[in-house]
Amino acid sequence: MPLGRGPMTEHFARVAPHYDALRRTDHAPVAAIVDLLGRAPLNGSDVATGTGRYGEALLCHLPSGSLLFALDHSAEMLLALRRAPARGRRMPAAQCVAEALPLRPRT
C-alpha cells in the first residue's frame, strides 16, 4: 500500500539530506532509557526513527546481540539512515506508518 504524501511527509523529504547537520542528538534521554532496559540483549523498534540518530545512540549502549529496527514513514529519511556510515548497516529499516507497524502481534 503506498503511503500518503501530505505536507509533513513533503517537509521531511526536503530536509532529509541535511537533517543530521541541522539537529543535535540529546544523549540524556538515551542514557535514561539504557538505565531502564537492563543488561540482557533485546530486540526492539525505533518508531519514527527519522535518520536513526537516536537508535544509533541507543545501540551503542545495548549489549552485544541486541537488534533495533528503524521504522519511519519517510522514504527519504530512511535513505539518509541507510547512507550514514555505520547506521544503515546496524539498523534494518522499513517504511511504514506508526498506525500499521510491520510487526507480528505480541512481539
PDB file of N, CA and C in Angstrom, residues 4-78:
ATOM      1  N   GLY A   4       0.862   7.932   1.995  1.00  0.00           N
ATOM      2  CA  GLY A   4       0.466   9.269   1.565  1.00  0.00           C
ATOM      3  C   GLY A   4       1.619  10.264   1.551  1.00  0.00           C
ATOM      4  N   ARG A   5       1.444  11.341   0.794  1.00  0.00           N
ATOM      5  CA  ARG A   5       2.471  12.391   0.676  1.00  0.00           C
ATOM      6  C   ARG A   5       1.866  13.726   1.104  1.00  0.00           C
ATOM      7  N   GLY A   6       1.496  13.853   2.348  1.00  0.00           N
ATOM      8  CA  GLY A   6       0.952  15.100   2.860  1.00  0.00           C
ATOM      9  C   GLY A   6       2.047  16.115   3.141  1.00  0.00           C
ATOM     10  N   PRO A   7       1.681  17.279   3.700  1.00  0.00           N
ATOM     11  CA  PRO A   7       2.643  18.350   3.964  1.00  0.00           C
ATOM     12  C   PRO A   7       3.805  17.927   4.877  1.00  0.00           C
ATOM     13  N   MET A   8       3.533  17.133   5.896  1.00  0.00           N
ATOM     14  CA  MET A   8       4.597  16.700   6.799  1.00  0.00           C
ATOM     15  C   MET A   8       5.570  15.778   6.064  1.00  0.00           C
ATOM     16  N   THR A   9       5.058  14.881   5.270  1.00  0.00           N
ATOM     17  CA  THR A   9       5.914  13.976   4.504  1.00  0.00           C
ATOM     18  C   THR A   9       6.774  14.758   3.525  1.00  0.00           C
ATOM     19  N   GLU A  10       6.189  15.747   2.879  1.00  0.00           N
ATOM     20  CA  GLU A  10       6.950  16.578   1.935  1.00  0.00           C
ATOM     21  C   GLU A  10       8.039  17.364   2.665  1.00  0.00           C
ATOM     22  N   HIS A  11       7.730  17.847   3.856  1.00  0.00           N
ATOM     23  CA  HIS A  11       8.723  18.574   4.644  1.00  0.00           C
ATOM     24  C   HIS A  11       9.937  17.682   4.925  1.00  0.00           C
ATOM     25  N   PHE A  12       9.694  16.472   5.437  1.00  0.00           N
ATOM     26  CA  PHE A  12      10.812  15.590   5.763  1.00  0.00           C
ATOM     27  C   PHE A  12      11.552  15.119   4.519  1.00  0.00           C
ATOM     28  N   ALA A  13      10.863  15.024   3.403  1.00  0.00           N
ATOM     29  CA  ALA A  13      11.547  14.686   2.150  1.00  0.00           C
ATOM     30  C   ALA A  13      12.550  15.779   1.785  1.00  0.00           C
ATOM     31  N   ARG A  14      12.173  17.044   2.013  1.00  0.00           N
ATOM     32  CA  ARG A  14      13.069  18.165   1.683  1.00  0.00           C
ATOM     33  C   ARG A  14      14.262  18.255   2.633  1.00  0.00           C
ATOM     34  N   VAL A  15      14.044  18.023   3.919  1.00  0.00           N
ATOM     35  CA  VAL A  15      15.123  18.229   4.887  1.00  0.00           C
ATOM     36  C   VAL A  15      15.986  16.991   5.125  1.00  0.00           C
ATOM     37  N   ALA A  16      15.549  15.826   4.680  1.00  0.00           N
ATOM     38  CA  ALA A  16      16.254  14.571   4.973  1.00  0.00           C
ATOM     39  C   ALA A  16      17.752  14.616   4.673  1.00  0.00           C
ATOM     40  N   PRO A  17      18.179  15.129   3.508  1.00  0.00           N
ATOM     41  CA  PRO A  17      19.616  15.108   3.225  1.00  0.00           C
ATOM     42  C   PRO A  17      20.462  15.951   4.199  1.00  0.00           C
ATOM     43  N   HIS A  18      19.821  16.903   4.879  1.00  0.00           N
ATOM     44  CA  HIS A  18      20.549  17.823   5.763  1.00  0.00           C
ATOM     45  C   HIS A  18      20.142  17.684   7.225  1.00  0.00           C
ATOM     46  N   TYR A  19      19.255  16.754   7.517  1.00  0.00           N
ATOM     47  CA  TYR A  19      18.628  16.659   8.834  1.00  0.00           C
ATOM     48  C   TYR A  19      19.647  16.513   9.966  1.00  0.00           C
ATOM     49  N   ASP A  20      20.585  15.591   9.823  1.00  0.00           N
ATOM     50  CA  ASP A  20      21.554  15.366  10.904  1.00  0.00           C
ATOM     51  C   ASP A  20      22.407  16.605  11.173  1.00  0.00           C
ATOM     52  N   ALA A  21      22.727  17.364  10.138  1.00  0.00           N
ATOM     53  CA  ALA A  21      23.540  18.574  10.318  1.00  0.00           C
ATOM     54  C   ALA A  21      22.744  19.686  10.998  1.00  0.00           C
ATOM     55  N   LEU A  22      21.420  19.635  10.903  1.00  0.00           N
ATOM     56  CA  LEU A  22      20.570  20.678  11.469  1.00  0.00           C
ATOM     57  C   LEU A  22      20.139  20.391  12.903  1.00  0.00           C
ATOM     58  N   ARG A  23      20.307  19.155  13.351  1.00  0.00           N
ATOM     59  CA  ARG A  23      19.819  18.742  14.663  1.00  0.00           C
ATOM     60  C   ARG A  23      20.954  18.260  15.543  1.00  0.00           C
ATOM     61  N   ARG A  24      20.741  18.373  16.834  1.00  0.00           N
ATOM     62  CA  ARG A  24      21.696  17.882  17.819  1.00  0.00           C
ATOM     63  C   ARG A  24      21.059  16.692  18.538  1.00  0.00           C
ATOM     64  N   THR A  25      21.812  15.645  18.753  1.00  0.00           N
ATOM     65  CA  THR A  25      21.306  14.483  19.481  1.00  0.00           C
ATOM     66  C   THR A  25      21.500  14.718  20.970  1.00  0.00           C
ATOM     67  N   ASP A  26      20.419  14.685  21.721  1.00  0.00           N
ATOM     68  CA  ASP A  26      20.455  14.851  23.169  1.00  0.00           C
ATOM     69  C   ASP A  26      20.657  13.465  23.789  1.00  0.00           C
ATOM     70  N   HIS A  27      21.801  13.218  24.365  1.00  0.00           N
ATOM     71  CA  HIS A  27      22.128  11.891  24.873  1.00  0.00           C
ATOM     72  C   HIS A  27      21.528  11.587  26.240  1.00  0.00           C
ATOM     73  N   ALA A  28      21.015  12.575  26.949  1.00  0.00           N
ATOM     74  CA  ALA A  28      20.433  12.332  28.280  1.00  0.00           C
ATOM     75  C   ALA A  28      19.229  11.379  28.214  1.00  0.00           C
ATOM     76  N   PRO A  29      18.286  11.550  27.273  1.00  0.00           N
ATOM     77  CA  PRO A  29      17.170  10.593  27.208  1.00  0.00           C
ATOM     78  C   PRO A  29      17.642   9.179  26.868  1.00  0.00           C
ATOM     79  N   VAL A  30      18.665   9.071  26.042  1.00  0.00           N
ATOM     80  CA  VAL A  30      19.201   7.749  25.696  1.00  0.00           C
ATOM     81  C   VAL A  30      19.763   7.076  26.938  1.00  0.00           C
ATOM     82  N   ALA A  31      20.519   7.811  27.731  1.00  0.00           N
ATOM     83  CA  ALA A  31      21.081   7.260  28.973  1.00  0.00           C
ATOM     84  C   ALA A  31      19.982   6.812  29.927  1.00  0.00           C
ATOM     85  N   ALA A  32      18.915   7.587  30.012  1.00  0.00           N
ATOM     86  CA  ALA A  32      17.801   7.224  30.895  1.00  0.00           C
ATOM     87  C   ALA A  32      17.130   5.937  30.420  1.00  0.00           C
ATOM     88  N   ILE A  33      16.962   5.785  29.128  1.00  0.00           N
ATOM     89  CA  ILE A  33      16.359   4.564  28.577  1.00  0.00           C
ATOM     90  C   ILE A  33      17.259   3.370  28.835  1.00  0.00           C
ATOM     91  N   VAL A  34      18.550   3.524  28.620  1.00  0.00           N
ATOM     92  CA  VAL A  34      19.504   2.441  28.853  1.00  0.00           C
ATOM     93  C   VAL A  34      19.425   1.975  30.302  1.00  0.00           C
ATOM     94  N   ASP A  35      19.313   2.900  31.233  1.00  0.00           N
ATOM     95  CA  ASP A  35      19.219   2.546  32.655  1.00  0.00           C
ATOM     96  C   ASP A  35      17.974   1.702  32.936  1.00  0.00           C
ATOM     97  N   LEU A  36      16.900   1.934  32.200  1.00  0.00           N
ATOM     98  CA  LEU A  36      15.654   1.194  32.423  1.00  0.00           C
ATOM     99  C   LEU A  36      15.648  -0.192  31.772  1.00  0.00           C
ATOM    100  N   LEU A  37      16.462  -0.404  30.761  1.00  0.00           N
ATOM    101  CA  LEU A  37      16.382  -1.632  29.967  1.00  0.00           C
ATOM    102  C   LEU A  37      17.084  -2.834  30.579  1.00  0.00           C
ATOM    103  N   GLY A  38      18.016  -2.634  31.429  1.00  0.00           N
ATOM    104  CA  GLY A  38      18.739  -3.770  31.985  1.00  0.00           C
ATOM    105  C   GLY A  38      19.911  -4.170  31.106  1.00  0.00           C
ATOM    106  N   ARG A  39      20.467  -5.339  31.367  1.00  0.00           N
ATOM    107  CA  ARG A  39      21.720  -5.749  30.726  1.00  0.00           C
ATOM    108  C   ARG A  39      21.565  -6.858  29.687  1.00  0.00           C
ATOM    109  N   ALA A  40      20.393  -7.449  29.541  1.00  0.00           N
ATOM    110  CA  ALA A  40      20.201  -8.547  28.588  1.00  0.00           C
ATOM    111  C   ALA A  40      20.027  -8.001  27.169  1.00  0.00           C
ATOM    112  N   PRO A  41      20.543  -8.714  26.156  1.00  0.00           N
ATOM    113  CA  PRO A  41      20.303  -8.287  24.770  1.00  0.00           C
ATOM    114  C   PRO A  41      18.802  -8.219  24.498  1.00  0.00           C
ATOM    115  N   LEU A  42      18.417  -7.331  23.633  1.00  0.00           N
ATOM    116  CA  LEU A  42      16.992  -7.194  23.322  1.00  0.00           C
ATOM    117  C   LEU A  42      16.790  -6.879  21.852  1.00  0.00           C
ATOM    118  N   ASN A  43      15.570  -7.132  21.401  1.00  0.00           N
ATOM    119  CA  ASN A  43      15.124  -6.732  20.073  1.00  0.00           C
ATOM    120  C   ASN A  43      14.079  -5.658  20.260  1.00  0.00           C
ATOM    121  N   GLY A  44      14.162  -4.593  19.464  1.00  0.00           N
ATOM    122  CA  GLY A  44      13.204  -3.506  19.591  1.00  0.00           C
ATOM    123  C   GLY A  44      13.048  -2.751  18.296  1.00  0.00           C
ATOM    124  N   SER A  45      12.175  -1.768  18.337  1.00  0.00           N
ATOM    125  CA  SER A  45      11.906  -0.927  17.167  1.00  0.00           C
ATOM    126  C   SER A  45      12.014   0.536  17.547  1.00  0.00           C
ATOM    127  N   ASP A  46      12.624   1.311  16.684  1.00  0.00           N
ATOM    128  CA  ASP A  46      12.679   2.762  16.821  1.00  0.00           C
ATOM    129  C   ASP A  46      11.638   3.320  15.848  1.00  0.00           C
ATOM    130  N   VAL A  47      10.441   3.564  16.366  1.00  0.00           N
ATOM    131  CA  VAL A  47       9.323   4.031  15.541  1.00  0.00           C
ATOM    132  C   VAL A  47       9.474   5.528  15.319  1.00  0.00           C
ATOM    133  N   ALA A  48       9.303   5.965  14.082  1.00  0.00           N
ATOM    134  CA  ALA A  48       9.541   7.354  13.667  1.00  0.00           C
ATOM    135  C   ALA A  48      11.021   7.675  13.830  1.00  0.00           C
ATOM    136  N   THR A  49      11.855   6.780  13.378  1.00  0.00           N
ATOM    137  CA  THR A  49      13.303   6.864  13.560  1.00  0.00           C
ATOM    138  C   THR A  49      13.950   8.035  12.841  1.00  0.00           C
ATOM    139  N   GLY A  50      13.329   8.548  11.794  1.00  0.00           N
ATOM    140  CA  GLY A  50      13.967   9.607  11.017  1.00  0.00           C
ATOM    141  C   GLY A  50      15.244   9.077  10.396  1.00  0.00           C
ATOM    142  N   THR A  51      16.357   9.716  10.682  1.00  0.00           N
ATOM    143  CA  THR A  51      17.642   9.271  10.143  1.00  0.00           C
ATOM    144  C   THR A  51      18.346   8.278  11.066  1.00  0.00           C
ATOM    145  N   GLY A  52      17.701   7.903  12.162  1.00  0.00           N
ATOM    146  CA  GLY A  52      18.248   6.887  13.049  1.00  0.00           C
ATOM    147  C   GLY A  52      19.250   7.375  14.078  1.00  0.00           C
ATOM    148  N   ARG A  53      19.335   8.686  14.294  1.00  0.00           N
ATOM    149  CA  ARG A  53      20.327   9.218  15.240  1.00  0.00           C
ATOM    150  C   ARG A  53      20.155   8.652  16.641  1.00  0.00           C
ATOM    151  N   TYR A  54      18.916   8.639  17.131  1.00  0.00           N
ATOM    152  CA  TYR A  54      18.703   8.155  18.492  1.00  0.00           C
ATOM    153  C   TYR A  54      18.819   6.641  18.573  1.00  0.00           C
ATOM    154  N   GLY A  55      18.379   5.946  17.553  1.00  0.00           N
ATOM    155  CA  GLY A  55      18.550   4.496  17.530  1.00  0.00           C
ATOM    156  C   GLY A  55      20.012   4.105  17.556  1.00  0.00           C
ATOM    157  N   GLU A  56      20.810   4.809  16.793  1.00  0.00           N
ATOM    158  CA  GLU A  56      22.250   4.545  16.783  1.00  0.00           C
ATOM    159  C   GLU A  56      22.863   4.801  18.159  1.00  0.00           C
ATOM    160  N   ALA A  57      22.473   5.893  18.787  1.00  0.00           N
ATOM    161  CA  ALA A  57      22.989   6.208  20.125  1.00  0.00           C
ATOM    162  C   ALA A  57      22.579   5.121  21.118  1.00  0.00           C
ATOM    163  N   LEU A  58      21.355   4.642  21.012  1.00  0.00           N
ATOM    164  CA  LEU A  58      20.887   3.580  21.909  1.00  0.00           C
ATOM    165  C   LEU A  58      21.660   2.285  21.665  1.00  0.00           C
ATOM    166  N   LEU A  59      21.849   1.916  20.399  1.00  0.00           N
ATOM    167  CA  LEU A  59      22.573   0.685  20.080  1.00  0.00           C
ATOM    168  C   LEU A  59      23.995   0.674  20.642  1.00  0.00           C
ATOM    169  N   CYS A  60      24.613   1.821  20.702  1.00  0.00           N
ATOM    170  CA  CYS A  60      25.977   1.907  21.241  1.00  0.00           C
ATOM    171  C   CYS A  60      26.045   1.485  22.707  1.00  0.00           C
ATOM    172  N   HIS A  61      24.913   1.550  23.404  1.00  0.00           N
ATOM    173  CA  HIS A  61      24.877   1.228  24.831  1.00  0.00           C
ATOM    174  C   HIS A  61      24.227  -0.114  25.133  1.00  0.00           C
ATOM    175  N   LEU A  62      23.613  -0.747  24.127  1.00  0.00           N
ATOM    176  CA  LEU A  62      22.938  -2.022  24.367  1.00  0.00           C
ATOM    177  C   LEU A  62      23.940  -3.175  24.308  1.00  0.00           C
ATOM    178  N   PRO A  63      23.629  -4.267  25.006  1.00  0.00           N
ATOM    179  CA  PRO A  63      24.530  -5.415  24.996  1.00  0.00           C
ATOM    180  C   PRO A  63      24.664  -6.017  23.596  1.00  0.00           C
ATOM    181  N   SER A  64      25.777  -6.696  23.372  1.00  0.00           N
ATOM    182  CA  SER A  64      26.003  -7.409  22.118  1.00  0.00           C
ATOM    183  C   SER A  64      24.849  -8.382  21.881  1.00  0.00           C
ATOM    184  N   GLY A  65      24.438  -8.492  20.649  1.00  0.00           N
ATOM    185  CA  GLY A  65      23.320  -9.368  20.306  1.00  0.00           C
ATOM    186  C   GLY A  65      21.992  -8.651  20.242  1.00  0.00           C
ATOM    187  N   SER A  66      21.947  -7.382  20.613  1.00  0.00           N
ATOM    188  CA  SER A  66      20.715  -6.599  20.530  1.00  0.00           C
ATOM    189  C   SER A  66      20.445  -6.212  19.083  1.00  0.00           C
ATOM    190  N   LEU A  67      19.178  -6.045  18.748  1.00  0.00           N
ATOM    191  CA  LEU A  67      18.775  -5.666  17.401  1.00  0.00           C
ATOM    192  C   LEU A  67      17.708  -4.575  17.495  1.00  0.00           C
ATOM    193  N   LEU A  68      17.891  -3.524  16.735  1.00  0.00           N
ATOM    194  CA  LEU A  68      16.942  -2.413  16.730  1.00  0.00           C
ATOM    195  C   LEU A  68      16.512  -2.150  15.295  1.00  0.00           C
ATOM    196  N   PHE A  69      15.219  -2.242  15.045  1.00  0.00           N
ATOM    197  CA  PHE A  69      14.663  -1.987  13.722  1.00  0.00           C
ATOM    198  C   PHE A  69      14.301  -0.512  13.601  1.00  0.00           C
ATOM    199  N   ALA A  70      14.645   0.092  12.482  1.00  0.00           N
ATOM    200  CA  ALA A  70      14.352   1.501  12.211  1.00  0.00           C
ATOM    201  C   ALA A  70      13.085   1.577  11.356  1.00  0.00           C
ATOM    202  N   LEU A  71      12.039   2.212  11.870  1.00  0.00           N
ATOM    203  CA  LEU A  71      10.763   2.320  11.170  1.00  0.00           C
ATOM    204  C   LEU A  71      10.394   3.784  11.016  1.00  0.00           C
ATOM    205  N   ASP A  72      10.024   4.176   9.791  1.00  0.00           N
ATOM    206  CA  ASP A  72       9.655   5.567   9.550  1.00  0.00           C
ATOM    207  C   ASP A  72       8.736   5.658   8.337  1.00  0.00           C
ATOM    208  N   HIS A  73       7.923   6.686   8.307  1.00  0.00           N
ATOM    209  CA  HIS A  73       7.024   6.953   7.193  1.00  0.00           C
ATOM    210  C   HIS A  73       7.764   7.519   5.985  1.00  0.00           C
ATOM    211  N   SER A  74       8.846   8.239   6.228  1.00  0.00           N
ATOM    212  CA  SER A  74       9.545   8.966   5.171  1.00  0.00           C
ATOM    213  C   SER A  74      10.618   8.108   4.489  1.00  0.00           C
ATOM    214  N   ALA A  75      10.412   7.833   3.224  1.00  0.00           N
ATOM    215  CA  ALA A  75      11.408   7.089   2.444  1.00  0.00           C
ATOM    216  C   ALA A  75      12.723   7.854   2.381  1.00  0.00           C
ATOM    217  N   GLU A  76      12.652   9.164   2.311  1.00  0.00           N
ATOM    218  CA  GLU A  76      13.859   9.984   2.219  1.00  0.00           C
ATOM    219  C   GLU A  76      14.667   9.959   3.512  1.00  0.00           C
ATOM    220  N   MET A  77      13.987   9.972   4.645  1.00  0.00           N
ATOM    221  CA  MET A  77      14.700   9.893   5.930  1.00  0.00           C
ATOM    222  C   MET A  77      15.368   8.519   6.065  1.00  0.00           C
ATOM    223  N   LEU A  78      14.679   7.462   5.643  1.00  0.00           N
ATOM    224  CA  LEU A  78      15.279   6.130   5.696  1.00  0.00           C
ATOM    225  C   LEU A  78      16.460   6.013   4.739  1.00  0.00           C
TER     226      LEU A  78
END
